[in-house]
Short mmCIF file of C-alpha atoms in Angstrom, two decimals:
data_model
loop_
_atom_site.label_atom_id
_atom_site.label_comp_id
_atom_site.label_asym_id
_atom_site.label_seq_id
_atom_site.Cartn_x
_atom_site.Cartn_y
_atom_site.Cartn_z
CA MET R 55 0.15 -0.24 0.11
CA ARG R 56 3.29 2.30 1.27
CA ARG R 57 4.77 1.67 -2.25
CA PHE R 58 1.60 2.35 -4.24
CA ALA R 59 1.39 5.45 -2.65
CA GLU R 60 4.48 6.73 -3.28
CA ASN R 61 4.76 5.28 -6.72
CA LEU R 62 1.33 7.51 -7.35
CA GLY R 63 3.16 10.26 -5.58
CA ARG R 64 6.19 9.84 -7.89
CA ASP R 65 4.06 9.43 -11.02
CA ALA R 66 2.17 12.78 -10.02
CA VAL R 67 5.04 14.74 -9.76
CA ALA R 68 6.69 13.17 -13.04
CA GLY R 69 3.31 14.14 -14.50
CA LEU R 70 3.31 18.14 -13.38
CA ALA R 71 7.05 18.61 -14.33
CA GLU R 72 6.04 17.28 -18.10
CA LEU R 73 3.21 19.79 -18.00
CA GLY R 74 5.43 22.40 -16.75
CA GLN R 75 7.94 21.73 -19.06
CA ALA R 76 4.96 21.36 -22.28
CA THR R 77 3.73 24.89 -21.23
CA THR R 78 7.35 26.20 -20.81
CA LEU R 79 8.11 24.80 -24.68
CA LEU R 80 4.92 26.07 -25.81
CA ALA R 81 5.78 30.05 -24.09
CA GLU R 82 9.23 29.80 -26.09
CA SER R 83 7.97 28.40 -29.17
CA LEU R 84 5.16 31.13 -29.48
CA LEU R 85 8.00 34.24 -28.14
CA TRP R 86 10.61 32.99 -30.84
CA THR R 87 7.64 32.42 -33.46
CA PHE R 88 6.77 36.21 -32.73
CA PHE R 89 9.88 37.97 -31.52
CA GLY R 90 12.75 35.53 -33.15
CA ALA R 91 13.22 38.06 -35.74
CA THR R 92 14.17 40.76 -33.47
CA GLN R 93 16.95 38.14 -31.92
CA ARG R 94 18.06 37.77 -35.38
CA GLN R 95 17.00 33.90 -35.12
CA PRO R 96 13.39 33.81 -37.15
CA VAL R 97 11.54 31.03 -37.78
CA ARG R 98 11.87 29.49 -41.10
CA PHE R 99 9.06 29.57 -43.35
CA SER R 100 10.93 26.52 -45.29
CA GLY R 101 10.62 24.56 -41.54
CA VAL R 102 6.67 25.46 -41.42
CA LEU R 103 5.85 24.34 -44.91
CA SER R 104 7.65 21.36 -44.63
CA GLN R 105 6.23 20.19 -41.96
CA ALA R 106 2.70 21.42 -42.79
CA MET R 107 3.14 19.54 -46.04
CA GLU R 108 3.65 16.11 -43.32
CA ALA R 109 1.25 16.97 -41.57
CA GLY R 110 -1.19 18.32 -43.82
CA ILE R 111 -1.05 17.35 -47.16
CA HIS R 112 0.39 14.51 -47.11
CA ALA R 113 -2.75 13.50 -44.51
CA LEU R 114 -5.50 14.36 -47.10
CA PRO R 115 -5.95 10.80 -47.93
CA ILE R 116 -6.39 9.23 -45.17
CA VAL R 117 -8.37 12.06 -43.76
CA PHE R 118 -10.46 11.69 -47.07
CA VAL R 119 -11.44 8.14 -46.41
CA LEU R 120 -12.29 8.40 -42.89
CA SER R 121 -14.16 10.89 -42.90
CA MET R 122 -16.47 9.68 -45.64
CA ALA R 123 -16.62 6.52 -43.47
CA ILE R 124 -17.90 8.25 -40.55
CA GLY R 125 -20.11 10.15 -42.48
CA ALA R 126 -22.49 7.66 -43.50
CA MET R 127 -22.08 5.57 -40.53
CA VAL R 128 -23.56 8.61 -38.45
CA ALA R 129 -26.24 8.71 -41.28
CA ILE R 130 -26.80 4.99 -41.54
CA GLN R 131 -26.81 5.15 -37.31
CA GLY R 132 -28.90 8.01 -37.60
CA ILE R 133 -31.47 6.74 -39.27
CA TYR R 134 -31.84 3.81 -37.74
CA SER R 135 -32.49 5.80 -34.51
CA LEU R 136 -34.55 8.06 -35.45
CA SER R 137 -36.69 5.61 -37.23
CA ILE R 138 -37.97 3.97 -34.16
CA PHE R 139 -39.66 7.73 -33.70
CA GLY R 140 -40.80 7.68 -37.39
CA ALA R 141 -38.36 11.04 -37.31
CA GLU R 142 -35.81 10.22 -40.18
CA SER R 143 -36.60 12.71 -42.03
CA LYS R 144 -34.44 14.82 -39.44
CA VAL R 145 -31.73 12.83 -39.79
CA THR R 146 -29.57 15.74 -42.24
CA LEU R 147 -29.99 18.05 -38.50
CA GLY R 148 -27.97 15.52 -36.55
CA VAL R 149 -25.66 14.39 -39.22
CA ALA R 150 -24.64 18.03 -39.63
CA LEU R 151 -24.16 19.04 -36.17
CA SER R 152 -22.75 15.46 -34.64
CA VAL R 153 -19.86 15.82 -37.75
CA THR R 154 -19.46 19.35 -38.00
CA ARG R 155 -19.14 19.84 -34.14
CA GLU R 156 -17.88 16.37 -33.02
CA PHE R 157 -16.96 13.90 -34.95
CA ALA R 158 -14.98 15.50 -37.94
CA PRO R 159 -12.55 17.45 -35.23
CA LEU R 160 -11.95 14.18 -32.96
CA ILE R 161 -11.49 11.66 -35.79
CA THR R 162 -9.10 14.15 -36.90
CA GLY R 163 -7.47 14.79 -34.38
CA VAL R 164 -6.93 11.26 -33.36
CA LEU R 165 -5.96 10.35 -37.03
CA VAL R 166 -2.84 12.93 -36.85
CA ALA R 167 -2.07 12.46 -33.13
CA GLY R 168 -1.59 8.78 -34.68
CA ARG R 169 0.25 9.60 -37.76
CA SER R 170 2.23 13.48 -36.87
CA GLY R 171 2.43 13.23 -33.00
CA SER R 172 4.03 9.86 -33.13
CA ALA R 173 6.34 10.96 -35.90
CA LEU R 174 7.47 14.17 -34.25
CA ALA R 175 8.40 11.90 -31.11
CA ALA R 176 9.74 9.77 -33.19
CA ARG R 177 12.21 12.51 -35.22
CA LEU R 178 12.70 14.64 -31.80
CA GLY R 179 13.93 11.23 -30.22
CA MET R 180 16.14 10.11 -32.93
CA MET R 181 17.51 13.82 -32.72
CA THR R 182 18.42 13.55 -29.13
CA ILE R 183 19.87 10.08 -29.56
CA ASN R 184 22.07 11.22 -31.85
CA GLN R 185 23.22 14.44 -30.54
CA GLU R 186 21.82 16.47 -33.36
CA ILE R 187 19.91 18.55 -30.72
CA ASP R 188 23.57 19.13 -28.96
CA ALA R 189 24.82 20.07 -31.98
CA LEU R 190 22.12 22.94 -32.62
CA THR R 191 22.56 23.99 -29.53
CA VAL R 192 26.17 24.45 -29.80
CA MET R 193 25.89 25.77 -32.99
CA GLY R 194 24.24 28.97 -31.05
CA ILE R 195 21.03 27.61 -33.21
CA ASN R 196 17.94 27.15 -30.76
CA PRO R 197 16.43 23.70 -31.57
CA VAL R 198 12.77 25.42 -29.96
CA ARG R 199 13.14 27.92 -32.43
CA PHE R 200 14.78 25.34 -35.35
CA LEU R 201 12.44 22.50 -34.60
CA VAL R 202 9.40 23.09 -32.37
CA ALA R 203 8.33 26.15 -33.34
CA PRO R 204 7.94 25.34 -37.30
CA ALA R 205 6.03 22.25 -36.11
CA LEU R 206 3.53 23.84 -33.40
CA LEU R 207 2.54 26.36 -36.50
CA ALA R 208 2.26 23.84 -39.18
CA MET R 209 0.14 21.67 -36.84
CA ILE R 210 -2.43 25.27 -35.90
CA LEU R 211 -2.12 25.88 -39.39
CA MET R 212 -3.32 22.34 -40.96
CA LEU R 213 -5.12 20.72 -38.21
CA PRO R 214 -8.22 23.41 -38.68
CA LEU R 215 -8.21 22.84 -42.55
CA LEU R 216 -8.10 18.89 -42.44
CA THR R 217 -10.97 19.42 -39.84
CA TRP R 218 -12.71 21.57 -42.46
CA PHE R 219 -11.76 19.15 -45.26
CA ALA R 220 -12.94 16.25 -42.98
CA ASP R 221 -16.68 18.28 -42.62
CA CYS R 222 -17.20 18.31 -46.02
CA VAL R 223 -15.90 15.04 -47.10
CA GLY R 224 -17.99 14.07 -43.89
CA LEU R 225 -21.41 15.40 -44.89
CA PHE R 226 -20.69 14.40 -48.26
CA GLY R 227 -20.06 10.70 -47.17
CA ALA R 228 -23.57 11.05 -45.17
CA GLY R 229 -25.55 12.43 -48.20
CA LEU R 230 -24.89 9.71 -50.11
CA TYR R 231 -26.48 7.52 -47.91
CA VAL R 232 -28.99 10.06 -46.84
CA THR R 233 -29.93 10.79 -50.52
CA GLN R 234 -30.40 6.75 -51.22
CA ARG R 235 -31.83 5.98 -48.53
CA LEU R 236 -34.88 8.57 -47.94
CA GLY R 237 -34.99 9.24 -51.93
CA MET R 238 -33.99 12.76 -51.28
CA SER R 239 -32.48 15.08 -53.98
CA ALA R 240 -29.45 16.59 -53.30
CA THR R 241 -30.38 19.79 -54.03
CA ALA R 242 -32.64 19.28 -50.96
CA TYR R 243 -30.28 17.51 -49.02
CA ILE R 244 -27.79 20.24 -49.45
CA ASN R 245 -30.42 22.84 -48.36
CA GLU R 246 -31.25 21.67 -45.03
CA LEU R 247 -27.75 21.24 -44.55
CA ARG R 248 -27.40 24.89 -44.98
CA GLN R 249 -30.26 25.65 -42.69
CA ALA R 250 -29.21 23.24 -40.48
CA ILE R 251 -25.11 24.34 -39.74
CA SER R 252 -24.68 27.71 -38.32
CA VAL R 253 -21.14 29.39 -38.59
CA ALA R 254 -20.80 29.03 -34.90
CA ASP R 255 -20.99 25.09 -35.24
CA LEU R 256 -18.48 25.10 -37.90
CA MET R 257 -16.36 27.41 -35.83
CA HIS R 258 -17.03 25.12 -32.36
CA GLY R 259 -15.46 22.16 -34.37
CA ILE R 260 -12.57 23.94 -36.30
CA GLY R 261 -11.88 26.25 -33.10
CA LYS R 262 -11.24 22.75 -31.14
CA SER R 263 -8.91 21.51 -33.58
CA GLY R 264 -6.75 24.44 -33.05
CA ILE R 265 -6.41 23.53 -29.59
CA PHE R 266 -5.84 19.55 -30.39
CA ALA R 267 -3.19 21.12 -32.51
CA VAL R 268 -1.32 22.32 -29.86
CA LEU R 269 -1.90 19.05 -27.68
CA ILE R 270 -0.62 16.91 -30.44
CA THR R 271 2.32 19.10 -30.97
CA MET R 272 3.53 19.18 -27.26
CA VAL R 273 2.96 15.63 -26.45
CA GLY R 274 5.24 14.74 -29.16
CA VAL R 275 7.53 17.05 -28.26
CA ILE R 276 7.93 16.09 -24.57
CA ASN R 277 8.22 12.37 -25.47
CA GLY R 278 10.77 13.11 -27.85
CA ILE R 279 13.34 15.26 -26.34
CA GLY R 280 12.66 12.93 -23.11
CA VAL R 281 13.94 9.84 -25.17
CA VAL R 282 16.81 7.68 -22.93
CA GLY R 283 17.94 4.63 -24.05
CA GLY R 284 18.23 3.35 -27.98
CA ALA R 285 15.79 2.04 -30.67
CA ASP R 286 13.74 0.92 -27.21
CA GLY R 287 13.27 4.19 -25.83
CA ILE R 288 12.18 5.71 -29.40
CA GLY R 289 9.65 3.09 -29.62
CA ARG R 290 8.49 4.06 -25.72
CA ALA R 291 8.27 7.29 -26.66
CA THR R 292 6.21 7.34 -29.99
CA THR R 293 3.85 4.83 -27.85
CA ARG R 294 3.28 7.42 -25.29
CA ALA R 295 3.28 10.00 -27.62
CA VAL R 296 0.11 8.60 -29.31
CA VAL R 297 -1.47 7.38 -26.44
CA HIS R 298 -1.51 10.66 -24.11
CA GLY R 299 -2.16 12.77 -27.33
CA ILE R 300 -5.31 10.94 -27.79
CA SER R 301 -6.25 10.59 -24.30
CA ALA R 302 -5.99 14.19 -24.08
CA ILE R 303 -7.45 15.21 -26.87
CA VAL R 304 -10.61 13.16 -26.02
CA ILE R 305 -10.54 15.06 -22.44
CA VAL R 306 -10.04 18.29 -23.45
CA ASP R 307 -12.69 17.60 -26.03
CA MET R 308 -15.19 16.55 -23.17
CA LEU R 309 -14.50 19.72 -21.14
CA PHE R 310 -14.71 21.92 -24.00
CA ALA R 311 -18.35 20.06 -25.10
CA TYR R 312 -19.15 20.82 -21.45
CA LEU R 313 -17.87 24.27 -21.21
CA VAL R 314 -19.27 25.83 -24.07
CA LEU R 315 -22.63 23.91 -23.70
CA GLN R 316 -23.12 25.12 -20.39
CA MET L 268 42.52 43.11 -29.88
CA SER L 269 40.56 42.92 -26.62
CA ALA L 270 41.52 41.81 -23.53
CA ASN L 271 40.17 38.50 -24.03
CA ASP L 272 41.74 37.51 -27.30
CA ALA L 273 45.04 37.64 -25.24
CA GLY L 274 43.52 35.51 -22.69
CA ALA L 275 42.78 31.78 -22.77
CA VAL L 276 40.79 29.94 -25.25
CA VAL L 277 39.22 28.00 -22.47
CA GLU L 278 39.75 28.65 -19.06
CA VAL L 279 38.10 25.93 -16.42
CA ALA L 280 38.62 26.99 -12.62
CA HIS L 281 37.80 24.07 -9.88
CA LEU L 282 35.26 22.17 -12.06
CA ASP L 283 33.15 19.52 -9.84
CA ALA L 284 30.59 17.45 -11.71
CA HIS L 285 27.80 15.18 -10.87
CA TYR L 286 25.43 12.74 -11.97
CA GLY L 287 22.99 11.83 -9.44
CA GLU L 288 25.03 11.31 -5.98
CA ARG L 289 27.95 10.29 -8.37
CA GLN L 290 30.91 12.82 -8.59
CA VAL L 291 31.74 12.83 -12.35
CA LEU L 292 34.03 15.09 -12.33
CA ARG L 293 36.12 16.33 -9.24
CA ASP L 294 38.16 19.92 -9.27
CA ILE L 295 39.31 20.24 -12.57
CA ASN L 296 41.53 23.29 -13.67
CA LEU L 297 42.49 23.58 -17.63
CA ARG L 298 44.18 26.32 -19.73
CA VAL L 299 44.05 26.40 -23.09
CA GLU L 300 46.15 28.71 -25.01
CA PRO L 301 45.39 30.70 -28.20
CA GLY L 302 46.46 28.46 -31.26
CA GLU L 303 47.15 25.32 -29.46
CA VAL L 304 46.34 21.75 -29.71
CA MET L 305 45.07 20.59 -26.35
CA VAL L 306 44.25 16.92 -26.42
CA ILE L 307 42.06 15.48 -23.19
CA MET L 308 42.99 12.15 -22.68
CA GLY L 309 41.89 9.41 -20.54
CA GLY L 310 40.14 5.65 -20.78
CA SER L 311 36.82 5.06 -21.46
CA GLY L 312 34.42 6.57 -18.01
CA SER L 313 37.61 8.88 -17.34
CA GLY L 314 35.19 12.28 -17.84
CA LYS L 315 36.66 13.60 -20.91
CA THR L 316 33.22 13.64 -22.85
CA THR L 317 31.55 14.89 -19.54
CA LEU L 318 34.03 17.78 -18.98
CA LEU L 319 33.36 18.44 -23.07
CA ARG L 320 29.84 18.83 -22.62
CA HIS L 321 30.69 21.16 -19.45
CA VAL L 322 32.88 23.24 -21.60
CA LEU L 323 30.46 23.65 -24.05
CA GLY L 324 27.22 24.41 -21.79
CA LEU L 325 25.50 21.81 -22.56
CA GLN L 326 25.93 20.47 -18.57
CA ARG L 327 25.78 22.86 -15.19
CA PRO L 328 28.58 21.79 -12.93
CA THR L 329 27.91 21.71 -9.51
CA ALA L 330 30.99 23.55 -8.73
CA GLY L 331 33.57 25.89 -10.51
CA SER L 332 34.20 28.21 -13.36
CA ILE L 333 34.35 27.62 -17.39
CA ARG L 334 35.16 30.59 -19.60
CA VAL L 335 35.30 29.97 -23.07
CA LEU L 336 36.49 33.06 -25.41
CA GLY L 337 35.90 35.25 -22.28
CA VAL L 338 32.47 34.22 -21.63
CA ASP L 339 31.86 32.89 -18.84
CA VAL L 340 29.52 29.72 -19.91
CA VAL L 341 27.93 29.26 -16.85
CA ALA L 342 26.40 32.44 -15.82
CA ALA L 343 26.18 33.99 -19.22
CA PRO L 344 23.13 35.58 -20.72
CA ARG L 345 21.53 33.65 -23.69
CA ARG L 346 22.38 36.53 -25.95
CA ALA L 347 26.28 36.31 -25.13
CA MET L 348 26.02 32.70 -25.39
CA GLN L 349 25.09 32.42 -28.62
CA ASP L 350 27.65 35.15 -30.17
CA MET L 351 30.17 32.98 -28.46
CA ARG L 352 28.87 30.02 -30.37
CA LYS L 353 28.95 31.40 -33.67
CA LYS L 354 32.78 31.94 -32.94
CA ILE L 355 33.81 27.94 -31.82
CA GLY L 356 32.91 24.91 -34.19
CA VAL L 357 32.11 21.42 -32.81
CA ALA L 358 32.23 17.76 -34.33
CA PHE L 359 30.54 15.59 -32.24
CA GLN L 360 31.60 11.88 -31.81
CA SER L 361 28.90 10.34 -33.75
CA GLY L 362 28.99 13.21 -36.38
CA ALA L 363 25.49 14.59 -35.59
CA LEU L 364 24.64 15.66 -38.86
CA LEU L 365 20.96 16.17 -39.18
CA SER L 366 19.57 13.43 -40.98
CA SER L 367 17.20 15.48 -42.86
CA LEU L 368 19.56 17.66 -44.62
CA THR L 369 21.74 16.96 -47.40
CA VAL L 370 25.58 17.15 -46.65
CA GLY L 371 25.78 20.51 -48.20
CA GLY L 372 22.81 21.46 -46.06
CA ASN L 373 24.52 20.29 -43.41
CA VAL L 374 27.66 22.24 -43.88
CA MET L 375 26.22 25.42 -44.78
CA LEU L 376 23.21 25.39 -41.72
CA PRO L 377 25.74 27.69 -39.31
CA LEU L 378 25.96 30.02 -42.34
CA ARG L 379 22.06 29.95 -43.40
CA GLU L 380 21.34 30.66 -39.58
CA HIS L 381 23.84 33.01 -38.42
CA THR L 382 24.71 35.34 -41.53
CA LYS L 383 22.56 37.11 -44.46
CA LEU L 384 25.14 35.50 -47.59
CA ASP L 385 23.42 35.19 -50.08
CA VAL L 386 23.30 31.05 -51.17
CA ASP L 387 25.31 31.21 -54.40
CA THR L 388 28.46 32.59 -51.49
CA MET L 389 27.20 29.82 -49.13
CA ARG L 390 27.95 27.27 -51.80
CA ILE L 391 30.96 28.63 -52.71
CA MET L 392 32.26 28.36 -48.87
CA MET L 393 30.39 25.03 -48.40
CA ARG L 394 32.30 23.46 -51.63
CA LEU L 395 35.70 25.33 -50.33
CA LYS L 396 35.07 23.48 -46.75
CA LEU L 397 34.20 20.54 -48.02
CA ASP L 398 37.37 20.24 -50.32
CA PHE L 399 39.42 20.75 -47.11
CA VAL L 400 38.29 17.95 -45.83
CA ASP L 401 39.01 15.53 -48.97
CA LEU L 402 35.16 15.56 -49.27
CA ALA L 403 34.71 17.51 -52.46
CA GLY L 404 31.56 16.66 -54.73
CA THR L 405 29.62 15.01 -52.10
CA GLU L 406 27.07 17.97 -50.85
CA ASP L 407 24.22 16.12 -52.48
CA LEU L 408 24.31 13.07 -50.31
CA MET L 409 22.28 12.59 -47.95
CA PRO L 410 24.20 11.56 -44.35
CA ALA L 411 22.54 8.07 -44.65
CA GLU L 412 24.68 7.56 -47.99
CA LEU L 413 27.86 7.98 -45.66
CA SER L 414 30.49 5.85 -44.39
CA GLY L 415 31.74 6.48 -40.42
CA GLY L 416 34.98 8.30 -41.46
CA MET L 417 33.06 10.74 -44.13
CA ILE L 418 30.46 11.44 -41.35
CA LYS L 419 33.31 12.48 -39.17
CA ARG L 420 34.91 14.69 -42.13
CA VAL L 421 31.43 16.41 -42.75
CA ALA L 422 31.06 17.13 -38.63
CA LEU L 423 34.74 18.59 -39.11
CA ALA L 424 33.32 20.53 -42.46
CA ARG L 425 30.21 22.30 -40.99
CA ALA L 426 32.33 22.70 -37.72
CA ILE L 427 34.88 24.97 -39.22
CA ILE L 428 32.04 26.50 -41.97
CA MET L 429 32.06 29.76 -39.76
CA ASP L 430 35.81 30.14 -39.65
CA PRO L 431 36.11 29.55 -36.03
CA ARG L 432 38.89 30.78 -33.36
CA VAL L 433 38.23 27.04 -31.82
CA VAL L 434 37.41 24.37 -32.63
CA PHE L 435 36.26 20.96 -30.22
CA LEU L 436 36.67 17.47 -31.52
CA ASP L 437 35.14 14.78 -29.69
CA GLU L 438 36.84 11.22 -30.32
CA PRO L 439 37.56 12.23 -33.92
CA SER L 440 38.40 8.58 -34.79
CA ALA L 441 36.72 6.64 -32.89
CA GLY L 442 35.52 3.91 -34.39
CA LEU L 443 37.67 4.36 -37.84
CA ASP L 444 40.06 2.05 -39.38
CA PRO L 445 43.77 3.15 -38.67
CA VAL L 446 44.19 4.61 -42.17
CA ILE L 447 40.95 6.44 -42.30
CA ALA L 448 41.90 7.67 -38.43
CA ALA L 449 45.27 8.88 -39.53
CA GLY L 450 43.99 10.81 -42.57
CA LEU L 451 41.85 12.64 -40.14
CA ASP L 452 44.91 12.96 -37.81
CA GLU L 453 46.51 14.94 -41.31
CA LEU L 454 43.32 17.09 -41.24
CA ILE L 455 43.38 17.91 -37.53
CA LEU L 456 47.25 19.19 -38.45
CA ARG L 457 46.36 21.11 -41.83
CA LEU L 458 43.86 22.89 -39.52
CA ARG L 459 45.91 23.44 -36.57
CA ALA L 460 48.05 25.06 -39.21
CA THR L 461 45.72 27.58 -40.18
CA GLY L 462 46.06 28.79 -36.50
CA VAL L 463 42.87 27.54 -35.37
CA THR L 464 43.32 26.49 -31.49
CA LEU L 465 41.87 23.00 -30.91
CA VAL L 466 40.45 20.88 -28.10
CA VAL L 467 40.39 17.17 -29.07
CA VAL L 468 38.76 14.60 -26.78
CA THR L 469 40.47 11.10 -27.33
CA HIS L 470 41.66 7.69 -26.45
CA GLU L 471 43.67 7.22 -28.96
CA LEU L 472 47.21 7.26 -27.91
CA GLN L 473 49.09 7.37 -31.18
CA SER L 474 46.42 10.06 -32.61
CA ALA L 475 47.19 11.99 -29.49
CA PHE L 476 50.83 11.88 -30.17
CA LYS L 477 50.85 12.90 -32.99
CA ILE L 478 48.32 16.08 -32.88
CA ALA L 479 48.89 17.12 -29.35
CA ASP L 480 50.75 20.20 -28.65
CA ARG L 481 50.00 19.42 -24.72
CA ILE L 482 48.25 16.91 -23.63
CA THR L 483 45.42 16.53 -20.48
CA VAL L 484 45.02 12.89 -19.05
CA LEU L 485 41.87 12.18 -17.01
CA ASP L 486 41.12 9.15 -14.76
CA HIS L 487 38.24 8.87 -12.67
CA GLY L 488 37.09 12.41 -13.27
CA GLU L 489 40.26 13.83 -12.15
CA ILE L 490 43.17 15.46 -13.77
CA LEU L 491 46.61 13.20 -13.10
CA ILE L 492 48.94 15.66 -15.43
CA SER L 493 48.32 18.47 -17.88
CA ASP L 494 51.22 19.41 -19.84
CA THR L 495 53.60 19.12 -22.90
CA VAL L 496 53.66 15.65 -24.78
CA ALA L 497 57.25 15.43 -23.69
CA ALA L 498 56.59 16.20 -20.06
CA VAL L 499 53.11 13.53 -20.21
CA ARG L 500 55.13 10.97 -21.91
CA ALA L 501 58.50 11.22 -19.20
CA SER L 502 55.72 11.46 -16.45
CA SER L 503 56.57 9.57 -13.31
CA ASN L 504 52.84 9.19 -12.44
CA GLU L 505 51.55 5.20 -11.90
CA ARG L 506 48.10 5.87 -13.58
CA VAL L 507 49.56 7.90 -16.38
CA GLN L 508 52.16 5.13 -17.54
CA ALA L 509 49.18 2.59 -16.77
CA LEU L 510 47.16 4.66 -19.50
CA LEU L 511 50.27 5.17 -21.89
CA THR L 512 51.56 1.84 -21.92
CA ARG L 513 47.83 0.11 -21.92
CA LYS L 514 48.78 -1.54 -18.78
CA VAL L 515 45.27 -3.58 -18.17
CA ASP L 516 45.59 -4.18 -13.88
CA LEU L 517 42.30 -6.90 -13.77
CA PRO L 518 42.73 -9.20 -10.61
CA GLU L 519 44.12 -12.78 -11.22
CA HIS L 520 41.82 -15.54 -12.80
CA ASN L 521 41.84 -18.72 -10.98
CA PRO L 522 38.94 -20.80 -11.53
CA ASP L 523 39.65 -23.44 -8.80
CA ALA L 524 38.99 -21.21 -6.40
CA PHE L 525 35.92 -19.58 -7.83
CA LEU L 526 34.50 -23.31 -7.88
CA THR L 527 35.77 -23.55 -4.07
CA ALA L 528 33.74 -20.59 -3.37
CA LEU L 529 30.41 -21.12 -5.44
CA THR L 530 30.50 -24.51 -3.85
CA ALA L 531 30.72 -23.24 -0.54
CA ALA L 532 27.83 -20.56 -0.87
CA SER L 533 25.86 -23.38 -2.16
CA ALA L 534 26.42 -25.43 0.99
CA ASP L 535 25.63 -22.94 3.26
CA LEU L 536 22.35 -22.25 1.13
CA ASP L 537 21.06 -25.91 1.79
CA GLY L 538 22.13 -26.02 5.08
CA ASP L 539 19.90 -22.90 5.81
CA SER L 540 17.08 -24.06 4.11
#
């Protein structure tokens, strides 16, 4: 029992230390972004662009497939549930709100955490082990400015865009099923969507994805720079980055929904 | 010439360092003069790489002071450290080339980050440095395509791209075959001829005696001697001589005694149960 309490205390302290480290890194990244040029060390646009390509553009195919499937799945379940009350015709409203406010940002966030968060942790972990971070430091190149800030900016830029793309594809996937199942025309479906979705609904999902972007990047960075050991350490960091990233997204999503809808 | 230019390039005084409870460096005092090649020697675990990491400001000491080019590495603000780091070059044991950049990209990186030179000028400078380390024409290769010796030479080219006043080399010939290692020694001598101060951490005796003006011998975190090559060779210190003559001090291997002790221990265990 005592050992359990000791381990719990140690883990809690370590968790708080990581949270503090992540907050410091976030603040430092933002400082470099806004004031790096005044220190003669600007955040390079080319670095942001290459990270944006990797995290955003290269993720488009898988976001397309998953969003299409999720949209269709929500429509199938929606029509089934509403048919119990004879209210199938209201399915467009349900699909529109659930896809834009919840499913698109959540699925995109989980996907990017699995894809780019883990890649970031692995890359930084490998760079730590290979002394590349030390090399940058002794060259007078701040690693946060050179590595973390571009990744953060790229993620903050690309995740909302991916979420917007997922909104469109998810609603398209749902529309394919709804129009077939309910014998509705595509024009009628689009008109119902336009009536159902407000700008606030879209911004609710896209705004959340900005927070997810920060979470995914910071979790990836913290796990990457904390790597000890060799390949085993990188494997552990990568797994941890995915698990912690997805957990953080889901918990923050729940808190966000609670706070906004109260 | 400023006051700092006239003084020591590296000055370490009463340096202590710990890893947790374990003391890894003990009262280190070291002075590297402009233009000399200082070799820091010692066996594995003697603390030489740890000393280098402290000098470079990658680790903070428990006590003592470190000055590089007149800058207090322990207490200097970030801006002063950054300015100092533009005047030094470092080649790590593993090379530490950025795997996402080409050879040329790696060598040009300090120029790209610290100067406003146009790309063509940077390319010319990069090619000159690659030529200096006998790697002309390799700028488009990726680090993964290089051999161990080539990685070390690219790291050296990157270390000297800003024409630094002092270059730190961590185990430049470790893991290389004797011919390639000798080639690296020649490069270091070529670099010394340009007037650059060099601090070389190595455990290779032959290499140390070939390139050094002075040698500092570390053992178990302490400096045994820091003197000219001739004085180190002539040292009467047993631990220095043990290192120089590669004398191994292992306990005598006695299988019979070990078997007897093992049998006795086993008998004790049986008796207890």
